[in-house]
Tab-separated table of C-alpha atoms in Angstrom:
chain	number	residue	atom	x	y	z
A	682	MET	CA	20.681	129.251	109.953
A	683	LEU	CA	22.726	132.271	111.506
A	684	ARG	CA	23.109	135.385	110.063
A	685	GLY	CA	25.999	136.830	110.377
A	686	SER	CA	29.144	135.915	112.501
A	687	ILE	CA	29.993	136.166	116.259
A	688	ASP	CA	33.442	136.755	116.825
A	689	ASN	CA	35.492	134.664	118.800
A	690	VAL	CA	37.593	134.634	121.544
A	691	THR	CA	41.150	133.076	121.007
A	692	GLN	CA	42.669	130.279	123.645
A	693	THR	CA	45.817	128.398	123.259
A	694	VAL	CA	44.594	124.665	124.747
A	695	PHE	CA	47.285	122.851	125.559
A	696	ALA	CA	47.694	119.134	124.696
A	697	PRO	CA	48.234	117.122	127.839
A	698	GLU	CA	50.101	114.253	128.127
A	699	VAL	CA	47.993	111.014	127.978
A	700	GLU	CA	49.205	108.381	130.001
A	701	GLN	CA	48.856	104.689	127.530
A	702	THR	CA	47.362	102.766	128.668
A	703	ASN	CA	49.120	98.342	128.212
A	704	LYS	CA	46.269	96.469	127.486
A	705	ILE	CA	45.570	93.837	130.840
A	706	MET	CA	45.695	90.076	130.183
A	707	LEU	CA	44.227	87.400	131.385
A	708	ASP	CA	46.593	84.349	132.301
A	709	ASN	CA	45.602	81.040	131.217
A	710	ARG	CA	44.419	80.324	134.874
A	711	VAL	CA	41.733	83.053	134.949
A	712	LYS	CA	40.876	81.501	131.345
A	713	MET	CA	39.572	77.970	132.718
A	714	CYS	CA	36.862	80.132	134.725
A	715	GLU	CA	34.906	81.756	132.258
A	716	VAL	CA	31.573	81.460	133.020
A	717	ASP	CA	29.504	79.573	129.382
A	718	HIS	CA	29.146	81.990	126.370
A	719	GLN	CA	26.045	83.360	127.116
A	720	LYS	CA	28.319	85.333	130.221
A	721	MET	CA	30.727	86.263	127.352
A	722	GLU	CA	29.264	90.240	127.719
A	723	CYS	CA	30.818	90.087	131.431
A	724	ARG	CA	33.510	89.071	130.144
A	725	ASP	CA	35.854	93.020	129.224
A	726	HIS	CA	34.359	93.942	132.889
A	727	ILE	CA	36.005	91.207	134.563
A	728	VAL	CA	39.407	91.124	132.580
A	729	VAL	CA	39.906	94.648	134.352
A	730	LEU	CA	37.658	94.031	137.741
A	731	LYS	CA	39.863	90.469	137.949
A	732	GLU	CA	43.658	90.864	137.453
A	733	SER	CA	45.500	88.206	139.778
A	734	ARG	CA	44.682	85.247	142.678
A	735	ASP	CA	45.978	88.313	145.159
A	736	ASP	CA	43.109	91.092	144.123
A	737	ALA	CA	40.605	88.120	144.897
A	738	ARG	CA	42.541	87.357	148.411
A	739	LYS	CA	42.075	90.942	148.818
A	740	LEU	CA	38.545	90.803	148.396
A	741	GLU	CA	37.642	87.899	150.144
A	742	GLU	CA	39.675	89.333	152.914
A	743	THR	CA	38.204	92.869	152.908
A	744	PHE	CA	34.294	91.443	153.036
A	745	GLY	CA	34.761	88.734	154.966
A	746	GLN	CA	32.986	86.581	152.981
A	747	VAL	CA	34.719	83.194	152.395
A	748	LYS	CA	34.487	82.054	155.990
A	749	GLU	CA	36.557	78.554	154.549
A	750	LYS	CA	39.083	78.824	151.977
A	751	THR	CA	40.622	76.986	148.930
A	752	LYS	CA	43.896	75.441	148.287
A	753	ASP	CA	42.510	75.893	144.588
A	754	PRO	CA	43.121	79.067	143.172
A	755	ILE	CA	40.497	78.807	140.442
A	756	GLN	CA	38.114	78.100	142.096
A	757	LYS	CA	38.764	80.818	144.550
A	758	GLU	CA	39.623	82.571	140.924
A	759	SER	CA	35.617	81.743	139.791
A	760	GLN	CA	34.696	82.000	142.635
A	761	VAL	CA	35.182	86.195	142.816
A	762	ILE	CA	34.653	86.132	139.296
A	763	LYS	CA	30.570	85.058	139.882
A	764	GLU	CA	30.199	87.345	141.836
A	765	ILE	CA	31.382	90.289	140.522
A	766	GLU	CA	29.740	88.660	137.049
A	767	VAL	CA	26.421	88.965	138.782
A	768	HIS	CA	27.361	92.739	139.740
A	769	VAL	CA	28.445	94.230	136.323
A	770	GLU	CA	25.240	93.149	135.104
A	771	ALA	CA	22.668	94.629	138.225
A	772	ASN	CA	24.382	98.313	137.516
A	773	LYS	CA	23.591	97.665	133.847
A	774	GLU	CA	20.604	98.362	135.127
A	775	LYS	CA	21.120	101.770	136.603
A	776	SER	CA	21.311	103.732	134.228
A	777	SER	CA	17.550	103.420	133.499
A	778	THR	CA	17.004	103.441	137.160
A	779	LEU	CA	18.349	107.006	137.456
A	780	HIS	CA	16.779	110.075	138.111
A	781	MET	CA	16.585	112.860	141.158
A	782	THR	CA	14.005	112.015	143.634
A	783	CYS	CA	10.485	114.239	142.836
A	784	ASP	CA	11.495	116.660	145.630
A	785	TYR	CA	14.829	117.804	144.649
A	786	ASN	CA	13.921	120.978	144.544
A	787	ASN	CA	13.696	121.516	147.403
A	788	ASN	CA	16.560	119.950	147.830
A	789	SER	CA	18.921	121.215	145.116
A	790	GLN	CA	19.850	123.877	146.759
A	791	VAL	CA	24.164	123.388	145.906
A	792	GLN	CA	22.357	123.080	142.146
A	793	GLY	CA	20.416	126.899	142.594
A	794	SER	CA	24.147	128.273	143.082
A	795	ILE	CA	25.323	127.366	139.938
A	796	ALA	CA	22.309	128.217	138.766
A	797	GLU	CA	22.833	131.693	139.083
A	798	LYS	CA	26.413	131.597	137.995
A	799	ILE	CA	25.762	130.944	133.936
A	800	ALA	CA	22.277	132.592	133.705
A	801	GLU	CA	25.170	135.788	133.632
A	802	LEU	CA	27.034	134.586	130.642
A	803	LEU	CA	23.199	132.394	129.380
A	804	GLN	CA	22.017	136.166	128.936
A	805	ARG	CA	25.252	137.502	127.512
A	806	GLU	CA	25.423	134.411	124.566
A	807	ALA	CA	21.589	134.701	124.086
A	808	SER	CA	21.990	138.902	123.577
A	809	LYS	CA	24.539	137.988	120.914
A	810	LEU	CA	22.763	135.238	118.667
A	811	ASP	CA	19.479	138.087	119.765
A	812	THR	CA	21.389	140.598	117.141
A	813	ILE	CA	21.920	138.144	114.122
A	814	LEU	CA	18.965	135.679	113.646
A	815	PRO	CA	16.445	137.034	111.923
A	816	SER	CA	13.911	138.571	113.957
A	817	ASP	CA	11.413	136.531	112.320
A	818	SER	CA	13.354	133.096	114.590
A	819	ALA	CA	12.814	131.803	117.372
A	820	LEU	CA	15.915	131.088	119.440
A	821	GLN	CA	16.090	127.703	119.797
A	822	VAL	CA	17.421	126.526	123.270
A	823	VAL	CA	18.230	122.538	124.484
A	824	GLU	CA	18.730	122.381	128.357
A	825	HIS	CA	20.330	118.419	128.873
A	826	GLY	CA	20.387	116.883	132.821
A	827	CYS	CA	16.658	119.144	133.278
A	828	ALA	CA	15.680	117.070	136.197
A	829	THR	CA	12.912	118.462	138.392
A	830	GLY	CA	13.117	122.631	136.745
A	831	CYS	CA	14.171	124.426	139.722
A	832	SER	CA	17.391	125.654	138.745
A	833	SER	CA	16.724	126.061	135.004
A	834	LEU	CA	14.745	129.417	135.636
A	835	ALA	CA	17.555	131.375	136.654
A	836	PRO	CA	18.985	130.030	133.474
A	837	LEU	CA	15.676	130.481	131.588
A	838	ARG	CA	14.596	133.950	133.245
A	839	GLY	CA	19.049	135.151	132.120
A	840	ILE	CA	17.850	133.968	128.140
A	841	LEU	CA	14.964	135.899	128.088
A	842	GLU	CA	17.214	138.968	129.612
A	843	GLY	CA	19.318	138.604	126.558
A	844	LEU	CA	16.225	138.867	123.966
A	845	SER	CA	15.275	141.986	122.314
A	846	SER	CA	11.264	141.837	122.879
A	847	GLY	CA	8.670	139.999	120.324
A	848	ARG	CA	11.541	136.825	120.140
A	849	THR	CA	9.856	133.344	120.554
A	850	LEU	CA	11.626	131.397	123.162
A	851	HIS	CA	12.184	127.800	121.913
A	852	ALA	CA	13.084	125.458	124.894
A	853	THR	CA	13.763	121.781	124.887
A	854	MET	CA	14.167	120.123	127.869
A	855	ASN	CA	16.394	117.392	128.159
A	856	ASP	CA	16.444	113.899	130.980
A	857	LEU	CA	16.868	110.446	131.511
A	858	PRO	CA	13.150	108.740	131.084
A	859	LEU	CA	12.895	108.159	135.161
A	860	ASN	CA	12.948	111.891	135.548
A	861	ALA	CA	9.864	113.289	137.372
A	862	TRP	CA	8.539	115.079	134.050
A	863	ASP	CA	5.183	116.313	136.157
A	864	VAL	CA	7.205	118.203	138.900
A	865	LEU	CA	9.471	119.736	135.391
A	866	LYS	CA	6.337	120.908	133.430
A	867	ALA	CA	4.770	122.439	136.189
A	868	THR	CA	7.680	124.306	138.039
A	869	VAL	CA	9.104	126.026	134.313
A	870	GLU	CA	5.579	126.289	132.736
A	871	SER	CA	4.424	128.357	135.923
A	872	GLN	CA	6.987	130.386	135.170
A	873	PHE	CA	7.259	130.677	131.808
A	874	GLN	CA	3.686	131.267	130.240
A	875	ASP	CA	5.762	132.573	127.285
A	876	ILE	CA	8.406	130.014	126.439
A	877	VAL	CA	6.998	127.272	124.047
A	878	PHE	CA	8.607	123.826	126.067
A	879	ASP	CA	8.929	120.762	124.504
A	880	TYR	CA	10.626	117.912	126.541
A	881	ALA	CA	12.742	114.907	124.829
A	882	LYS	CA	13.247	112.366	127.744
A	883	GLY	CA	16.682	110.311	127.325
A	884	THR	CA	19.888	110.451	127.606
A	885	MET	CA	22.202	113.092	126.137
A	886	TYR	CA	24.570	110.801	124.924
A	887	LEU	CA	21.758	110.121	121.926
A	888	PRO	CA	20.904	112.739	119.205
A	889	VAL	CA	18.585	114.833	120.638
A	890	ALA	CA	17.590	117.465	118.239
A	891	LYS	CA	17.781	117.439	114.815
A	892	LYS	CA	20.839	118.550	113.275
A	893	ASP	CA	21.399	122.381	112.559
A	894	SER	CA	18.444	122.918	114.426
A	895	VAL	CA	19.428	124.448	118.088
A	896	HIS	CA	21.292	128.141	119.047
A	897	LEU	CA	21.933	127.720	122.253
A	898	VAL	CA	22.958	124.677	124.977
A	899	TYR	CA	22.939	124.212	128.617
A	900	SER	CA	23.154	121.937	131.720
A	901	CYS	CA	24.049	122.414	135.108
A	902	TYR	CA	25.353	119.634	136.890
A	903	ALA	CA	24.938	116.679	134.554
A	904	GLN	CA	27.543	115.748	132.576
A	905	HIS	CA	28.963	113.778	135.548
A	906	TRP	CA	26.472	111.654	135.550
A	907	LEU	CA	27.554	107.869	133.717
A	908	SER	CA	25.763	106.751	130.325
A	909	GLU	CA	25.358	103.387	131.539
A	910	GLY	CA	25.465	103.901	135.292
A	911	ALA	CA	28.543	101.866	137.653
A	912	PRO	CA	30.925	100.186	134.682
A	913	THR	CA	31.785	97.911	137.874
A	914	GLY	CA	31.170	97.480	141.414
A	915	LEU	CA	34.503	99.173	144.274
A	916	PRO	CA	35.989	98.179	146.559
A	917	ASN	CA	36.478	98.239	149.808
A	918	SER	CA	34.312	100.717	151.390
A	919	LYS	CA	34.514	103.546	148.233
A	920	MET	CA	31.157	105.848	146.732
A	921	TRP	CA	32.843	106.931	144.231
A	922	ALA	CA	35.804	105.698	141.447
A	923	ASN	CA	37.672	109.240	142.737
A	924	GLN	CA	38.234	108.592	145.110
A	925	LEU	CA	40.416	105.339	144.300
A	926	ASP	CA	44.257	105.783	143.304
A	927	ARG	CA	45.027	107.142	139.509
A	928	LYS	CA	46.516	103.768	138.278
A	929	ASN	CA	43.567	101.923	139.620
A	930	LYS	CA	41.718	99.320	137.152
A	931	TYR	CA	39.250	100.425	138.376
A	932	ARG	CA	39.103	104.235	138.436
A	933	LYS	CA	40.720	103.728	135.201
A	934	LYS	CA	37.790	101.561	133.416
A	935	TRP	CA	35.343	104.439	135.178
A	936	GLU	CA	37.713	107.033	134.253
A	937	GLU	CA	37.351	105.523	130.265
A	938	ALA	CA	33.770	105.736	130.454
A	939	SER	CA	33.857	108.879	131.105
A	940	LYS	CA	35.899	110.319	128.351
A	941	ASN	CA	33.600	108.428	125.886
A	942	ASP	CA	30.204	109.640	127.320
A	943	TRP	CA	31.803	113.631	127.238
A	944	GLU	CA	33.021	113.072	124.136
A	945	LEU	CA	29.548	111.269	122.662
A	946	PHE	CA	28.297	114.399	124.035
A	947	LEU	CA	30.676	117.092	122.287
A	948	THR	CA	30.491	114.966	118.855
A	949	HIS	CA	26.417	114.781	119.069
A	950	ARG	CA	26.406	118.936	119.769
A	951	ALA	CA	28.604	119.783	117.391
A	952	ASN	CA	25.781	118.024	115.181
A	953	GLU	CA	22.696	119.631	116.834
A	954	VAL	CA	23.832	123.165	116.696
A	955	VAL	CA	24.085	125.869	114.412
A	956	LYS	CA	27.612	127.736	113.147
A	957	GLY	CA	27.810	130.619	115.493
A	958	GLY	CA	25.707	128.595	118.283
A	959	SER	CA	27.132	127.744	121.536
A	960	MET	CA	27.193	126.043	124.900
A	961	VAL	CA	27.289	127.126	128.471
A	962	LEU	CA	27.812	124.583	130.581
A	963	HIS	CA	28.236	123.299	134.177
A	964	ILE	CA	30.109	120.474	134.747
A	965	GLN	CA	31.054	119.480	138.396
A	966	CYS	CA	34.468	118.168	138.580
A	967	SER	CA	37.517	116.710	140.659
A	968	MET	CA	40.505	118.513	141.223
A	969	CYS	CA	43.800	118.992	139.190
A	970	ASP	CA	44.937	115.724	140.557
A	971	GLY	CA	41.558	113.541	139.905
A	972	SER	CA	40.522	114.127	143.996
A	973	LEU	CA	37.304	115.299	145.386
A	974	ASN	CA	37.357	119.021	147.155
A	975	GLU	CA	33.551	117.849	148.493
A	976	THR	CA	33.632	116.733	152.613
A	977	PHE	CA	30.479	114.576	152.525
A	978	PRO	CA	31.432	111.049	150.751
A	979	VAL	CA	34.736	111.406	152.776
A	980	THR	CA	31.188	110.553	155.498
A	981	CYS	CA	30.020	108.540	152.961
A	982	GLN	CA	32.554	106.282	152.861
A	983	ARG	CA	33.249	105.496	155.681
A	984	ALA	CA	29.059	104.727	157.177
A	985	LYS	CA	29.811	101.678	153.617
A	986	GLU	CA	32.948	101.101	155.687
A	987	ARG	CA	31.055	100.656	159.108
A	988	MET	CA	28.576	98.415	157.556
A	989	ILE	CA	31.632	96.190	156.017
A	990	GLU	CA	33.222	95.903	159.020
A	991	ALA	CA	29.693	95.128	161.035
A	992	GLY	CA	28.706	92.209	158.136
A	993	ASP	CA	24.915	93.955	157.353
A	994	LEU	CA	26.700	94.381	153.828
A	995	THR	CA	26.855	91.159	151.347
A	996	THR	CA	30.138	90.688	149.271
A	997	GLU	CA	27.353	92.171	146.028
A	998	GLN	CA	26.268	94.605	147.863
A	999	ALA	CA	29.506	95.964	149.442
A	1000	MET	CA	30.331	96.110	145.444
A	1001	GLY	CA	27.883	97.458	144.589
A	1002	LEU	CA	27.093	100.077	147.069
A	1003	CYS	CA	28.085	103.411	144.503
A	1004	ILE	CA	27.261	106.540	142.982
A	1005	PRO	CA	28.027	106.784	139.080
A	1006	GLU	CA	29.788	109.282	139.163
A	1007	PHE	CA	32.601	110.378	137.739
A	1008	LEU	CA	33.577	113.327	137.858
A	1009	LYS	CA	36.999	114.769	135.316
A	1010	SER	CA	39.198	116.942	136.740
A	1011	PRO	CA	39.884	120.209	134.009
A	1012	ILE	CA	42.693	118.030	132.227
A	1013	ASP	CA	40.221	115.092	131.678
A	1014	VAL	CA	37.401	118.381	129.786
A	1015	LEU	CA	40.045	119.576	127.493
A	1016	GLU	CA	42.629	116.858	125.994
A	1017	PRO	CA	40.170	115.580	124.031
A	1018	LEU	CA	39.093	119.396	122.408
A	1019	SER	CA	43.064	119.543	121.763
A	1020	ASP	CA	43.469	115.858	120.719
A	1021	PRO	CA	43.812	116.816	116.812
A	1022	GLY	CA	41.957	113.185	116.330
A	1023	LYS	CA	39.144	114.114	116.936
A	1024	GLU	CA	36.984	115.126	114.777
A	1025	PHE	CA	34.673	117.782	116.626
A	1026	ILE	CA	37.812	119.714	117.398
A	1027	ASN	CA	37.155	121.386	114.172
A	1028	ASP	CA	33.195	122.188	115.489
A	1029	TRP	CA	34.300	123.446	118.878
A	1030	LYS	CA	36.331	127.074	120.033
A	1031	LEU	CA	36.686	127.039	123.413
A	1032	VAL	CA	35.729	130.883	124.762
A	1033	GLU	CA	36.289	130.907	128.418
A	1034	PHE	CA	37.306	128.455	131.114
A	1035	ASN	CA	37.143	128.632	135.188
A	1036	HIS	CA	38.111	125.520	136.932
A	1037	LEU	CA	36.036	126.914	140.526
A	1038	ILE	CA	35.741	125.556	144.201
A	1039	LEU	CA	32.458	126.318	145.127
A	1040	PRO	CA	31.318	127.259	148.873
A	1041	CYS	CA	28.639	124.507	150.373
A	1042	PRO	CA	25.678	126.920	150.818
A	1043	PHE	CA	24.794	125.887	153.807
A	1044	MET	CA	27.970	126.943	155.364
A	1045	ASP	CA	27.234	130.622	155.829
A	1046	GLU	CA	23.722	129.109	157.700
A	1047	TYR	CA	25.921	127.131	160.118
A	1048	GLU	CA	28.254	129.937	160.846
A	1049	ASP	CA	25.380	131.752	162.053
A	1050	MET	CA	23.786	129.004	163.539
A	1051	LYS	CA	27.449	129.053	165.939
A	1052	VAL	CA	26.922	133.217	166.474
A	1053	SER	CA	23.812	131.958	167.662
A	1054	ASN	CA	24.160	128.930	169.585
A	1055	GLY	CA	21.105	128.061	167.382
A	1056	ASP	CA	20.405	124.617	167.089
A	1057	VAL	CA	22.020	121.944	163.773
A	1058	VAL	CA	20.324	118.371	164.298
A	1059	ASP	CA	17.236	120.015	161.559
A	1060	LEU	CA	20.682	121.342	159.534
A	1061	ILE	CA	22.447	118.633	158.646
A	1062	GLU	CA	18.680	116.890	158.326
A	1063	ARG	CA	17.991	118.605	155.513
A	1064	GLN	CA	21.597	118.271	154.697
A	1065	LEU	CA	20.427	114.515	154.549
A	1066	ARG	CA	17.740	115.381	152.356
A	1067	VAL	CA	19.912	117.297	149.895
A	1068	CYS	CA	21.610	113.435	149.733
A	1069	TYR	CA	18.874	111.296	149.659
A	1070	SER	CA	18.303	113.536	146.919
A	1071	PHE	CA	19.851	112.645	143.701
A	1072	MET	CA	21.934	109.398	145.430
A	1073	ASN	CA	19.663	107.210	146.370
A	1074	SER	CA	17.906	105.590	143.162
A	1075	SER	CA	21.583	104.701	143.073
A	1076	ILE	CA	21.161	102.966	146.932
A	1077	ASP	CA	17.664	101.461	145.445
A	1078	SER	CA	19.257	99.696	143.120
A	1079	VAL	CA	21.363	97.564	145.223
A	1080	LEU	CA	20.112	98.288	148.732
A	1081	ASP	CA	16.452	96.988	150.314
A	1082	GLU	CA	15.150	99.780	152.485
A	1083	LYS	CA	15.894	98.154	155.696
A	1084	THR	CA	19.429	98.906	154.714
A	1085	ARG	CA	19.992	101.554	153.092
A	1086	ASP	CA	18.302	102.929	155.976
A	1087	MET	CA	21.240	101.908	157.476
A	1088	PHE	CA	23.699	102.855	155.418
A	1089	TRP	CA	21.800	106.011	155.953
A	1090	ALA	CA	21.818	106.037	160.393
A	1091	HIS	CA	25.699	105.015	160.033
A	1092	VAL	CA	26.085	108.210	158.063
A	1093	ARG	CA	24.123	110.718	161.119
A	1094	ASP	CA	25.758	109.182	163.725
A	1095	ILE	CA	28.665	110.490	161.828
A	1096	ALA	CA	27.451	114.086	161.344
A	1097	HIS	CA	25.792	114.524	164.478
A	1098	THR	CA	29.192	113.050	166.911
A	1099	GLU	CA	31.777	115.268	164.530
A	1100	GLY	CA	29.979	117.891	163.343
A	1101	ILE	CA	27.908	119.549	159.911
A	1102	LYS	CA	31.326	119.696	158.042
A	1103	SER	CA	31.747	116.635	157.707
A	1104	LEU	CA	28.299	117.070	155.298
A	1105	GLU	CA	29.842	119.943	153.104
A	1106	ALA	CA	29.268	119.583	149.494
A	1107	ASN	CA	32.100	122.441	148.784
A	1108	TYR	CA	32.266	120.674	145.072
A	1109	ALA	CA	34.899	122.149	142.984
A	1110	GLY	CA	33.198	123.158	138.897
A	1111	ILE	CA	33.708	124.107	135.526
A	1112	ILE	CA	32.357	126.239	133.831
A	1113	MET	CA	33.116	126.657	129.993
A	1114	ILE	CA	31.827	128.143	127.325
A	1115	LEU	CA	32.509	126.714	123.186
A	1116	ARG	CA	31.408	128.097	119.950
A	1117	ARG	CA	30.361	126.590	117.920
A	1118	ILE	CA	32.764	126.444	114.477
């Protein structure tokens, strides 16, 4: 345990009004379409996905998969429900197959830029902890969502710079089981021979460390990924739930999953972090209205739309072609920390909170190319490789290689036609510090 105390910065967090969502009920007609008992686990998803016969009609018209429309609305609903049930079952595998590609270190320029920012905060927090820890105690640190380690280097270096000489740093690196652990280990251990590393293979939404054993937690570009994959498919050509209207029933299901994950994260970390310890978090987020600031998702959506219109995607593929991220708004992030009904509200104090628009690192290079009349083809390919590195594991769970390559060919064609800004990754992000009290 820590000796002494760290002064907390008092900050008032106003609880936003939370819209109460009424439960959606199926009418008797939809109940007649239920499948056998073994598929009952899917029903919660279907209730949200299937609200009325109008939805069945819209889905059919969107994807053009039903060649002969039946006059029986019950039969029509049954067909769509079965298609969606298959997709929901398939999505249960997404959380277990999600991973960054092994070349992620070479394609994480965006993530690296924010890692430098949080490194400064980590140095400050480590320095505070260093003054109150017993001299013979190691500083225990956990990174959640470390991927292949390139974005871990600056934060770890910042922490080391905040420690007095002789203090041991013990770092636990946490990510999903299919992470490229060999690449991670080679990346971090080659740079920091004096750090003692452990590797925790599993979700950040379960316990990762022993109770009261961690002094400092950090995470960068990780907490927006959903723990159980995509909660539902997404209609029309949408690939991110944030591209839907806030009142949309599909989006509400994703929003609920994201909220549950965030609360689980806060709960488990409160159990693991000692009083006086800290969390320095970067969370990729949406704008205050819940919309995405970055440009490239629109281009991806348009590529998907082209494939739907051309008949290159089945109904199931079109519904399933989505990325299991949900970008919380600043209000979504703050709301649980201001809810007196949550137990962890007594465990965390918000010390610092910043909502930022982060420039795409490729845009400066593009401006230089315009001045020199340089060729942007290579720059577009590098932007695409960034997208491959974090999107392909999700896409591969739905599409075969040929169809996936067709999707990226459409994305590439739009980028070449409309310019490099169509792939701009100008993300919104939150950088925050929470103190364990």
